[in-house]
Coordinates of C-alpha atoms and ligand atoms in Angstrom, one line a residue:
M1 CA 30.7 -7.5 -63.0
N2 CA 29.7 -8.7 -66.1
A3 CA 27.0 -11.5 -66.3
L4 CA 28.3 -14.2 -67.9
H5 CA 24.4 -16.2 -68.7
A6 CA 23.6 -13.5 -71.0
Q7 CA 26.8 -15.0 -73.3
P8 CA 26.2 -17.7 -76.4
G9 CA 27.9 -21.1 -75.6
K10 CA 28.9 -22.8 -72.1
P11 CA 31.2 -19.7 -69.7
R12 CA 35.0 -20.7 -70.3
V13 CA 36.9 -21.8 -66.7
A14 CA 40.2 -21.8 -66.3
V15 CA 41.9 -22.7 -62.7
H16 CA 45.6 -21.0 -63.0
K17 CA 48.2 -21.8 -60.1
F18 CA 51.1 -19.2 -58.5
S19 CA 53.5 -19.7 -55.9
S20 CA 51.3 -21.9 -53.3
C21 CA 50.7 -25.8 -51.8
D22 CA 47.6 -26.7 -54.7
G23 CA 45.4 -26.9 -51.6
C24 CA 42.7 -24.7 -53.1
Q25 CA 42.7 -26.3 -56.2
L26 CA 41.9 -29.3 -54.4
S27 CA 39.3 -27.8 -52.9
L28 CA 37.7 -27.6 -56.3
L29 CA 38.6 -30.9 -57.4
N30 CA 36.8 -32.3 -53.7
L31 CA 33.8 -31.1 -54.9
G32 CA 33.5 -34.8 -56.2
E33 CA 30.4 -35.1 -58.3
A34 CA 29.1 -31.3 -58.0
L35 CA 32.1 -30.7 -59.9
L36 CA 30.8 -33.5 -62.6
E37 CA 28.0 -31.5 -62.9
L38 CA 29.6 -28.1 -63.0
A39 CA 31.8 -29.2 -65.9
E40 CA 28.7 -29.6 -68.0
R41 CA 27.8 -26.2 -67.5
V42 CA 31.2 -24.7 -68.1
E43 CA 33.9 -25.3 -69.9
L44 CA 37.0 -26.4 -68.0
V45 CA 39.7 -25.2 -70.3
H46 CA 42.4 -24.5 -68.5
F47 CA 43.4 -27.3 -64.8
A48 CA 46.3 -28.7 -65.2
E49 CA 45.3 -30.4 -61.8
A50 CA 42.7 -31.7 -63.5
G51 CA 43.3 -32.3 -66.8
P52 CA 43.1 -29.5 -69.5
V53 CA 46.3 -27.0 -70.1
D54 CA 45.3 -23.8 -72.3
P55 CA 46.9 -21.2 -70.2
E56 CA 46.6 -18.7 -72.5
A57 CA 42.9 -19.2 -73.5
D58 CA 40.2 -16.5 -73.4
V59 CA 37.7 -16.9 -70.5
D60 CA 34.8 -15.3 -68.7
I61 CA 35.7 -16.8 -65.7
A62 CA 39.5 -17.6 -63.9
F63 CA 40.4 -18.3 -60.8
V64 CA 43.6 -17.8 -59.5
E65 CA 46.2 -19.6 -56.8
G66 CA 49.2 -18.8 -55.0
S67 CA 51.0 -15.4 -54.5
V68 CA 53.2 -13.3 -57.1
S69 CA 56.6 -14.4 -55.8
T70 CA 58.8 -14.1 -59.3
Q71 CA 59.3 -11.3 -61.9
E72 CA 57.6 -14.3 -64.4
D73 CA 54.7 -14.2 -62.2
I74 CA 54.3 -10.6 -62.5
E75 CA 54.1 -11.1 -65.8
R76 CA 51.8 -14.6 -66.8
I77 CA 49.1 -12.3 -64.4
R78 CA 49.1 -9.4 -66.4
R79 CA 48.5 -11.9 -69.5
I80 CA 46.3 -13.8 -67.3
R81 CA 44.1 -10.8 -66.6
A82 CA 44.4 -9.5 -70.1
H83 CA 42.6 -13.0 -71.0
S84 CA 39.9 -13.4 -68.2
R85 CA 36.6 -11.6 -68.4
V86 CA 36.1 -11.9 -63.8
L87 CA 38.9 -12.3 -62.4
I88 CA 39.5 -14.3 -58.7
P89 CA 42.2 -14.8 -56.6
I90 CA 41.8 -18.1 -54.3
G91 CA 42.8 -19.0 -50.6
A92 CA 45.3 -17.0 -48.3
C93 CA 48.4 -17.1 -51.2
A94 CA 46.7 -15.3 -53.5
T95 CA 44.5 -12.9 -51.6
S96 CA 47.4 -11.8 -49.1
G97 CA 50.7 -13.5 -50.3
G98 CA 50.3 -16.8 -48.0
I99 CA 53.5 -18.2 -45.3
Q100 CA 55.7 -17.3 -47.7
A101 CA 54.9 -13.4 -47.5
L102 CA 57.0 -14.1 -43.8
R103 CA 59.8 -13.1 -46.2
N104 CA 58.9 -10.0 -46.6
R105 CA 59.2 -8.9 -43.3
A106 CA 62.5 -11.0 -42.6
N107 CA 65.7 -11.7 -44.9
G108 CA 64.3 -13.8 -46.8
A109 CA 67.6 -13.7 -48.5
E110 CA 69.5 -15.2 -45.6
W111 CA 66.7 -18.0 -45.2
V112 CA 67.8 -19.0 -49.3
A113 CA 71.1 -19.1 -48.4
Q114 CA 70.9 -21.6 -45.3
I115 CA 68.9 -23.7 -47.2
Y116 CA 69.9 -24.2 -50.9
D117 CA 74.0 -25.1 -51.6
H118 CA 73.4 -22.8 -54.8
P119 CA 71.2 -19.9 -53.5
E120 CA 71.8 -18.1 -56.7
A121 CA 69.5 -20.4 -58.6
I122 CA 66.5 -18.9 -56.5
A123 CA 65.2 -16.2 -58.3
S124 CA 62.6 -15.0 -55.9
L125 CA 61.5 -11.3 -55.7
K126 CA 61.9 -10.0 -51.9
H127 CA 58.1 -9.9 -51.0
S128 CA 55.5 -12.5 -51.8
T129 CA 52.1 -10.9 -53.0
S130 CA 49.0 -10.8 -53.6
I131 CA 47.1 -10.9 -56.5
A132 CA 44.8 -7.5 -56.1
S133 CA 48.7 -5.8 -55.7
H134 CA 49.2 -6.6 -59.4
V135 CA 46.0 -6.5 -61.5
K136 CA 42.5 -5.7 -60.8
V137 CA 40.2 -8.2 -59.3
D138 CA 36.6 -8.9 -59.3
F139 CA 35.9 -10.7 -56.4
E140 CA 38.3 -12.2 -53.9
L141 CA 37.7 -15.8 -51.3
W142 CA 39.6 -16.1 -48.5
G143 CA 40.9 -19.2 -46.5
C144 CA 43.8 -21.9 -46.3
P145 CA 42.2 -23.3 -48.4
V146 CA 38.9 -22.2 -49.4
S147 CA 35.6 -23.8 -49.3
S148 CA 34.8 -25.9 -51.9
Q149 CA 31.0 -24.5 -51.3
Q150 CA 31.9 -21.0 -51.5
M151 CA 33.9 -21.7 -54.9
L152 CA 30.9 -23.4 -56.2
A153 CA 28.5 -20.8 -54.8
V154 CA 30.4 -18.0 -56.7
V155 CA 30.6 -19.8 -59.9
N156 CA 26.1 -20.4 -59.9
S157 CA 26.2 -16.5 -58.5
L158 CA 28.2 -15.5 -61.7
L159 CA 26.0 -18.2 -63.8
L160 CA 22.9 -16.7 -62.8
G161 CA 24.3 -13.2 -63.9
V162 CA 24.0 -11.8 -59.9
A163 CA 26.8 -10.7 -57.6
P164 CA 28.5 -13.3 -55.2
H165 CA 27.8 -13.0 -51.8
D166 CA 30.6 -11.5 -49.8
N167 CA 30.8 -12.8 -46.3
A168 CA 33.2 -10.7 -44.9
D169 CA 31.3 -11.4 -40.9
K170 CA 33.4 -12.9 -38.2
V171 CA 33.8 -16.4 -37.6
C172 CA 32.2 -15.4 -34.3
T173 CA 28.9 -15.3 -35.7
E174 CA 29.5 -19.1 -37.4
C175 CA 30.0 -20.4 -34.0
K176 CA 26.7 -18.8 -32.5
R177 CA 24.8 -19.7 -35.4
R178 CA 26.3 -23.7 -35.0
N179 CA 25.6 -23.2 -31.0
L180 CA 29.2 -23.7 -30.1
T181 CA 31.2 -23.1 -26.7
C182 CA 33.3 -19.9 -27.4
V183 CA 37.1 -21.5 -26.4
M184 CA 37.9 -18.4 -25.7
V185 CA 35.3 -17.5 -23.1
S186 CA 35.2 -21.5 -22.0
R187 CA 38.8 -22.1 -21.7
G188 CA 40.8 -19.0 -22.2
I189 CA 42.5 -19.8 -25.7
A190 CA 44.0 -17.0 -27.8
C191 CA 41.2 -17.3 -30.3
M192 CA 41.5 -15.4 -33.6
G193 CA 37.8 -15.5 -34.4
P194 CA 36.5 -12.0 -33.3
V195 CA 38.9 -10.4 -36.5
T196 CA 39.0 -13.2 -39.3
R197 CA 36.4 -13.4 -41.8
A198 CA 33.5 -16.3 -42.1
G199 CA 33.0 -18.6 -44.0
C200 CA 34.6 -22.2 -42.9
G201 CA 32.0 -22.6 -40.6
A202 CA 33.9 -21.9 -37.5
L203 CA 36.0 -25.4 -38.0
C204 CA 38.2 -24.7 -35.8
P205 CA 36.4 -24.1 -32.9
S206 CA 33.5 -26.5 -33.8
L207 CA 36.4 -29.2 -32.7
G208 CA 38.0 -27.5 -30.0
R209 CA 40.8 -25.2 -30.7
D210 CA 41.3 -21.5 -31.6
C211 CA 41.1 -20.2 -35.1
Y212 CA 44.4 -18.9 -36.3
G213 CA 43.0 -16.7 -39.1
C214 CA 43.2 -18.0 -42.4
Y215 CA 40.4 -16.4 -43.8
G216 CA 42.1 -13.0 -43.2
P217 CA 40.1 -9.9 -41.6
A218 CA 36.7 -9.5 -41.1
E219 CA 35.3 -6.4 -42.3
N220 CA 35.4 -4.1 -38.9
A221 CA 37.7 -5.7 -37.4
N222 CA 38.8 -4.7 -33.6
T223 CA 42.1 -5.7 -33.6
D224 CA 42.7 -3.4 -30.7
A225 CA 40.2 -4.6 -28.5
L226 CA 41.2 -8.6 -29.7
S227 CA 44.5 -8.0 -28.3
A228 CA 43.8 -5.8 -25.1
Q229 CA 41.8 -9.5 -24.4
F230 CA 45.0 -11.5 -25.2
R231 CA 47.2 -9.5 -23.2
R232 CA 44.5 -9.7 -20.1
Q233 CA 44.7 -13.5 -20.8
G234 CA 48.5 -13.3 -20.1
R235 CA 50.0 -13.2 -23.6
T236 CA 53.3 -11.6 -24.2
P237 CA 53.6 -8.9 -27.0
Q238 CA 55.2 -11.6 -29.1
E239 CA 52.8 -14.0 -28.6
I240 CA 49.8 -11.8 -30.1
V241 CA 52.3 -10.7 -32.7
W242 CA 52.8 -14.2 -33.8
R243 CA 48.9 -14.6 -33.5
F244 CA 48.7 -12.0 -36.3
Q245 CA 51.4 -13.1 -38.1
S246 CA 50.1 -16.7 -39.4
I247 CA 48.7 -17.7 -42.8
S248 CA 47.4 -14.3 -43.5
N249 CA 50.0 -12.8 -42.0
H250 CA 50.4 -9.7 -45.4
A251 CA 46.7 -8.9 -45.0
P252 CA 46.7 -5.1 -44.0
V253 CA 45.0 -5.3 -41.1
F254 CA 46.8 -7.6 -39.7
L255 CA 50.0 -6.0 -40.5
A256 CA 49.0 -2.9 -38.4
A257 CA 47.8 -5.1 -35.7
A258 CA 51.5 -7.2 -35.5
D259 CA 52.9 -3.5 -35.4
K260 CA 51.3 -2.1 -32.7
A261 CA 51.4 -5.2 -30.7
G262 CA 55.2 -5.2 -30.9
M263 CA 57.3 -6.2 -34.2
K264 CA 58.2 -3.0 -36.6
R265 CA 57.5 -3.4 -40.0
D266 CA 60.7 -3.9 -42.5
E267 CA 59.6 -2.8 -45.9
Ligands
SF4_1 S1 35.5 -19.8 -30.4 FE1 36.5 -18.0 -31.3 S2 35.4 -17.9 -33.4 FE2 33.7 -18.7 -31.5 S3 32.8 -17.0 -30.5 FE3 34.7 -17.5 -29.1 S4 36.0 -16.6 -30.1 FE4 34.4 -16.3 -31.6
SF4_2 S1 38.5 -21.7 -37.8 FE1 39.8 -19.8 -38.8 S2 41.5 -21.0 -38.6 FE2 39.6 -22.2 -38.7 S3 39.5 -22.7 -40.8 FE3 38.0 -21.1 -40.1 S4 39.0 -19.2 -40.6 FE4 40.7 -21.2 -40.8

């Protein structure tokens, strides 16, 4: 990855939006004072939700929220790539297609016809896809939404000229570090933590509920073992499919696990 600290002037940063709910951009805004401090160290040249708008500007770091869902999106992400030294997709939509990728395995046209009076006005592609499906990316931040602290840590690393830390460990490790009682062991809840990428600080188990995999697959995720555990808990094949087909449904590891649990791929 390029060393931004060696460049003259402040590094230029853009935040772009594709098909998404804006939640990851809000994570950046939620940094509050830390965002104001960051704004002293970088030049925010495009971040429509915060004010500046210059989508075609040359930048050092481009954060990209959202999935690619239209032909215009494909052309736009290629232009952004050409204008950016470092490109970082942020969030479940940008890294795995998001909840809108559920249509990839369904008859999306039928859904559109059921919802809209004039379905011919909807120009979506058949599939919702990740940013990395279309252009080279330099790093990815997973989560729905991403963690503000993770975004800040990435920018700080890049400003210092070091590669950002990629935490691909499992949510379970964060439970152990926080001394949380395991909801799967203690209450028989179908938790996705054993196969999900860390970074949220085990947010859901800390509130007594299951992880539903929003940070996507962890490194070396043993989905076979987790599916077997879900079966021992009495979950039906369809319930296990739904576990893997949630926010990060189009991540290849979760797709394969859903297939094994009983669903046919429609691609
Ligand atoms: S609660 Fe979930 S994430 Fe935490 S240790 Fe248990 S299985 Fe892992
Ligand atoms: S515990 Fe799981 S579902 Fe909850 S925020 Fe973390 S990764 Fe997402």
